[in-house]
GROMACS .gro file of C-alpha atoms in nm:
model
  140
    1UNK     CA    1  14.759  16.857  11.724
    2UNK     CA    2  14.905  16.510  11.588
    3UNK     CA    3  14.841  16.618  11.242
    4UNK     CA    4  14.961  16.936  11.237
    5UNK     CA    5  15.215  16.761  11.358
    6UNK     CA    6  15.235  16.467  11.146
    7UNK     CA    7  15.153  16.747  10.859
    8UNK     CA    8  15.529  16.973  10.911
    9UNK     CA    9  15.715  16.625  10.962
   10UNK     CA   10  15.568  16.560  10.609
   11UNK     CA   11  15.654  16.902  10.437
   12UNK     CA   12  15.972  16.892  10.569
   13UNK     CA   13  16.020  16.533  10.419
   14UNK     CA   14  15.893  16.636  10.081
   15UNK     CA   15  16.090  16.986  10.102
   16UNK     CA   16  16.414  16.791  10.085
   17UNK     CA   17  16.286  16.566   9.832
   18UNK     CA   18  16.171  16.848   9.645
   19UNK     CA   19  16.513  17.020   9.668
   20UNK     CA   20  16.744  16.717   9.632
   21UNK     CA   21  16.563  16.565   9.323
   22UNK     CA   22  16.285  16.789   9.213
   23UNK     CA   23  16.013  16.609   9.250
   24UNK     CA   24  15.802  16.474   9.560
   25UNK     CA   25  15.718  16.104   9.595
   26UNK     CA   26  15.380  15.934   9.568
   27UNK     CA   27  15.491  15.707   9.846
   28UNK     CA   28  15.565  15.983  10.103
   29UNK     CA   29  15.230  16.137  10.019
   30UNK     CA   30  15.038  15.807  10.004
   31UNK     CA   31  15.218  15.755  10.379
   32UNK     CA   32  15.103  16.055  10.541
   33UNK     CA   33  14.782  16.108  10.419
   34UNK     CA   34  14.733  15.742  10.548
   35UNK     CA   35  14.911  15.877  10.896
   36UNK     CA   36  14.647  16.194  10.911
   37UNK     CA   37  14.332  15.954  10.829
   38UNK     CA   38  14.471  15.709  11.108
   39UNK     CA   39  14.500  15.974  11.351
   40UNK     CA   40  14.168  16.131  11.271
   41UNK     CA   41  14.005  15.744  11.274
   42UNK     CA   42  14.145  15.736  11.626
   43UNK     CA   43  14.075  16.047  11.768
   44UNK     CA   44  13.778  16.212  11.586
   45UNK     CA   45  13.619  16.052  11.340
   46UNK     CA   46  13.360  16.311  11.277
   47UNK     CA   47  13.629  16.531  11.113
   48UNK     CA   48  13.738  16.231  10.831
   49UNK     CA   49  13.452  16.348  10.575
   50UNK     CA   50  13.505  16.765  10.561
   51UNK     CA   51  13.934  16.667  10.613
   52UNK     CA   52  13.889  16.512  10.305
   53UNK     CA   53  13.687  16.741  10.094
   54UNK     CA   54  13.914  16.984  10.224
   55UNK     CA   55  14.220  16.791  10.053
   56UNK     CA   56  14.041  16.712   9.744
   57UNK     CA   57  13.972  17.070   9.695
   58UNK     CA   58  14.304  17.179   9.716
   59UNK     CA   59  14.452  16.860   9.527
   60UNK     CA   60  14.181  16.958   9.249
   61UNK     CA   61  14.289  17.359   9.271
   62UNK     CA   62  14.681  17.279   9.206
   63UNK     CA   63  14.596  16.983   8.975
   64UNK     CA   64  14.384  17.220   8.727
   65UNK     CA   65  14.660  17.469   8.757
   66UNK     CA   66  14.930  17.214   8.715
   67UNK     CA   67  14.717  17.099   8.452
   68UNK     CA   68  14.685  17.495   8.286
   69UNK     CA   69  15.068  17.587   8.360
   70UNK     CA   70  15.408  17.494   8.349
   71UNK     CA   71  15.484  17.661   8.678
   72UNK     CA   72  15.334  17.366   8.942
   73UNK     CA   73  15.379  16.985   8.891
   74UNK     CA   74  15.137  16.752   9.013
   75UNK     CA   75  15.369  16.660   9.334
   76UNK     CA   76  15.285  17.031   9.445
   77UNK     CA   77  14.901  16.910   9.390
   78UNK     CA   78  14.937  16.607   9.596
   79UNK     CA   79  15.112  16.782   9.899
   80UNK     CA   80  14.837  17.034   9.869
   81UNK     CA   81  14.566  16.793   9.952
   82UNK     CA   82  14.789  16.639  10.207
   83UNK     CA   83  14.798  17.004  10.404
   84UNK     CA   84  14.445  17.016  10.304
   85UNK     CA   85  14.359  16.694  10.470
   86UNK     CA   86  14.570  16.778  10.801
   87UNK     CA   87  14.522  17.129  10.877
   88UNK     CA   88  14.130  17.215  10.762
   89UNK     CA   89  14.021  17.479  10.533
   90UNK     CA   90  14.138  17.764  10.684
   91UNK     CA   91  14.477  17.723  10.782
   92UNK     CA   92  14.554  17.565  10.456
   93UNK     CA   93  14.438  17.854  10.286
   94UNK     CA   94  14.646  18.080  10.466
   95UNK     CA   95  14.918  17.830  10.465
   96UNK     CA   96  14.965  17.785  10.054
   97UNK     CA   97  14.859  18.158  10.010
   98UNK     CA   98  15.153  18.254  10.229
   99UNK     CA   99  15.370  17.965  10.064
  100UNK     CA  100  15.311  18.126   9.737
  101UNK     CA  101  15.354  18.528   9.797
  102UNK     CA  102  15.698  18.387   9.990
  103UNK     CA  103  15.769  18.200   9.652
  104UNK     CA  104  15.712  18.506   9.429
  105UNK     CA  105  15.903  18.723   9.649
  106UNK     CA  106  16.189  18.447   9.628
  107UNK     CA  107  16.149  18.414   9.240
  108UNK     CA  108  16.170  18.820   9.198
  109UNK     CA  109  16.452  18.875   9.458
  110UNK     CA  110  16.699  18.632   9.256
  111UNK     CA  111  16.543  18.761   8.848
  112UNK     CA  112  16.671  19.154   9.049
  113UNK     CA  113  16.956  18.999   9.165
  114UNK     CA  114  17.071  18.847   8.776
  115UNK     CA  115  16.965  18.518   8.858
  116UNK     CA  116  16.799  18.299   8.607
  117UNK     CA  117  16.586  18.065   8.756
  118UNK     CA  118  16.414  17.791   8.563
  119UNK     CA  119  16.240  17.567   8.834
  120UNK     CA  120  16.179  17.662   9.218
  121UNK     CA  121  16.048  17.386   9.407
  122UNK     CA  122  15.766  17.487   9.617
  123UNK     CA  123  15.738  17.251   9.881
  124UNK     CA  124  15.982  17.461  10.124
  125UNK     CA  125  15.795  17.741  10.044
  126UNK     CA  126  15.466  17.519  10.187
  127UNK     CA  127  15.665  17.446  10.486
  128UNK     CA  128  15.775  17.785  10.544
  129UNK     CA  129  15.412  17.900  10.474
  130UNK     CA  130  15.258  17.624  10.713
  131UNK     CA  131  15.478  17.710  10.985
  132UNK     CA  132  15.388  18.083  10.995
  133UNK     CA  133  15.024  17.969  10.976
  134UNK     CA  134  15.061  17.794  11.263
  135UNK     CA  135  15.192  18.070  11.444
  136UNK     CA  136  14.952  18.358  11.273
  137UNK     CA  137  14.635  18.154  11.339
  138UNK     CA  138  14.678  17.906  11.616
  139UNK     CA  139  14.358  17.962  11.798
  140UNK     CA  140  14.208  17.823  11.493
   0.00000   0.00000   0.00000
């Protein structure tokens, strides 16, 4: 529970970071992932090891698509692992899959609408996706 919550408190940090300035910093991310381990060291440490290969595989998933596109940056690839590292496997999953068909639907609403868009930050579309995760798949 305290890093799901500890988890929205930090996409809702780097949303507004991500909005205001376009980019996310490495200090907020550094921050809560060091919030998540502390709560995890405190109230089960048996979940530190697969938290953290969950995070790395996500950090590793945006980074190599970062990496491949021009469409992610590699702030987008550290708040990845950061959801990775709070919420587990699943709900991350269902969290940044959700954050990115919200994203495209977003991105093809304002190119209908005569918009021309050159960079959408996508850490309120994490938030937005986290949130309904939560809600879809809280027994989880």
């Amino acid at each position: 529970m305290w890093c799901g919550l500890l988890c929205l408190l930090y996409l809702l940090v780097v949303s507004v970071c991500d909005i205001a300035f376009g980019r996310i910093p490495n200090s907020v991310s550094c921050f809560f992932a060091l919030a998540v381990l502390a709560v995890y060291a405190v109230c089960s440490p048996s979940k530190i090891v697969p938290a953290f290969l969950c995070g790395l595989f996500f950090f590793s998933v945006f980074f190599v698509v970062a990496l491949l596109t021009k469409g992610l940056g590699f702030g987008d690839a550290k708040m990845s692992a950061v959801v990775g590292f709070s919420s587990g496997f699943f709900k991350s999953s269902f969290a940044l899959l959700l954050a990115s068909f919200i994203g495209v639907l977003f991105f093809s609403a304002a190119s209908c609408a005569g918009r021309r868009i050159r960079k959408i930050p996508f850490a309120p579309f994490a938030a937005v996706g986290y949130v309904l995760s939560e809600i879809f798949c809280w027994r989880f």
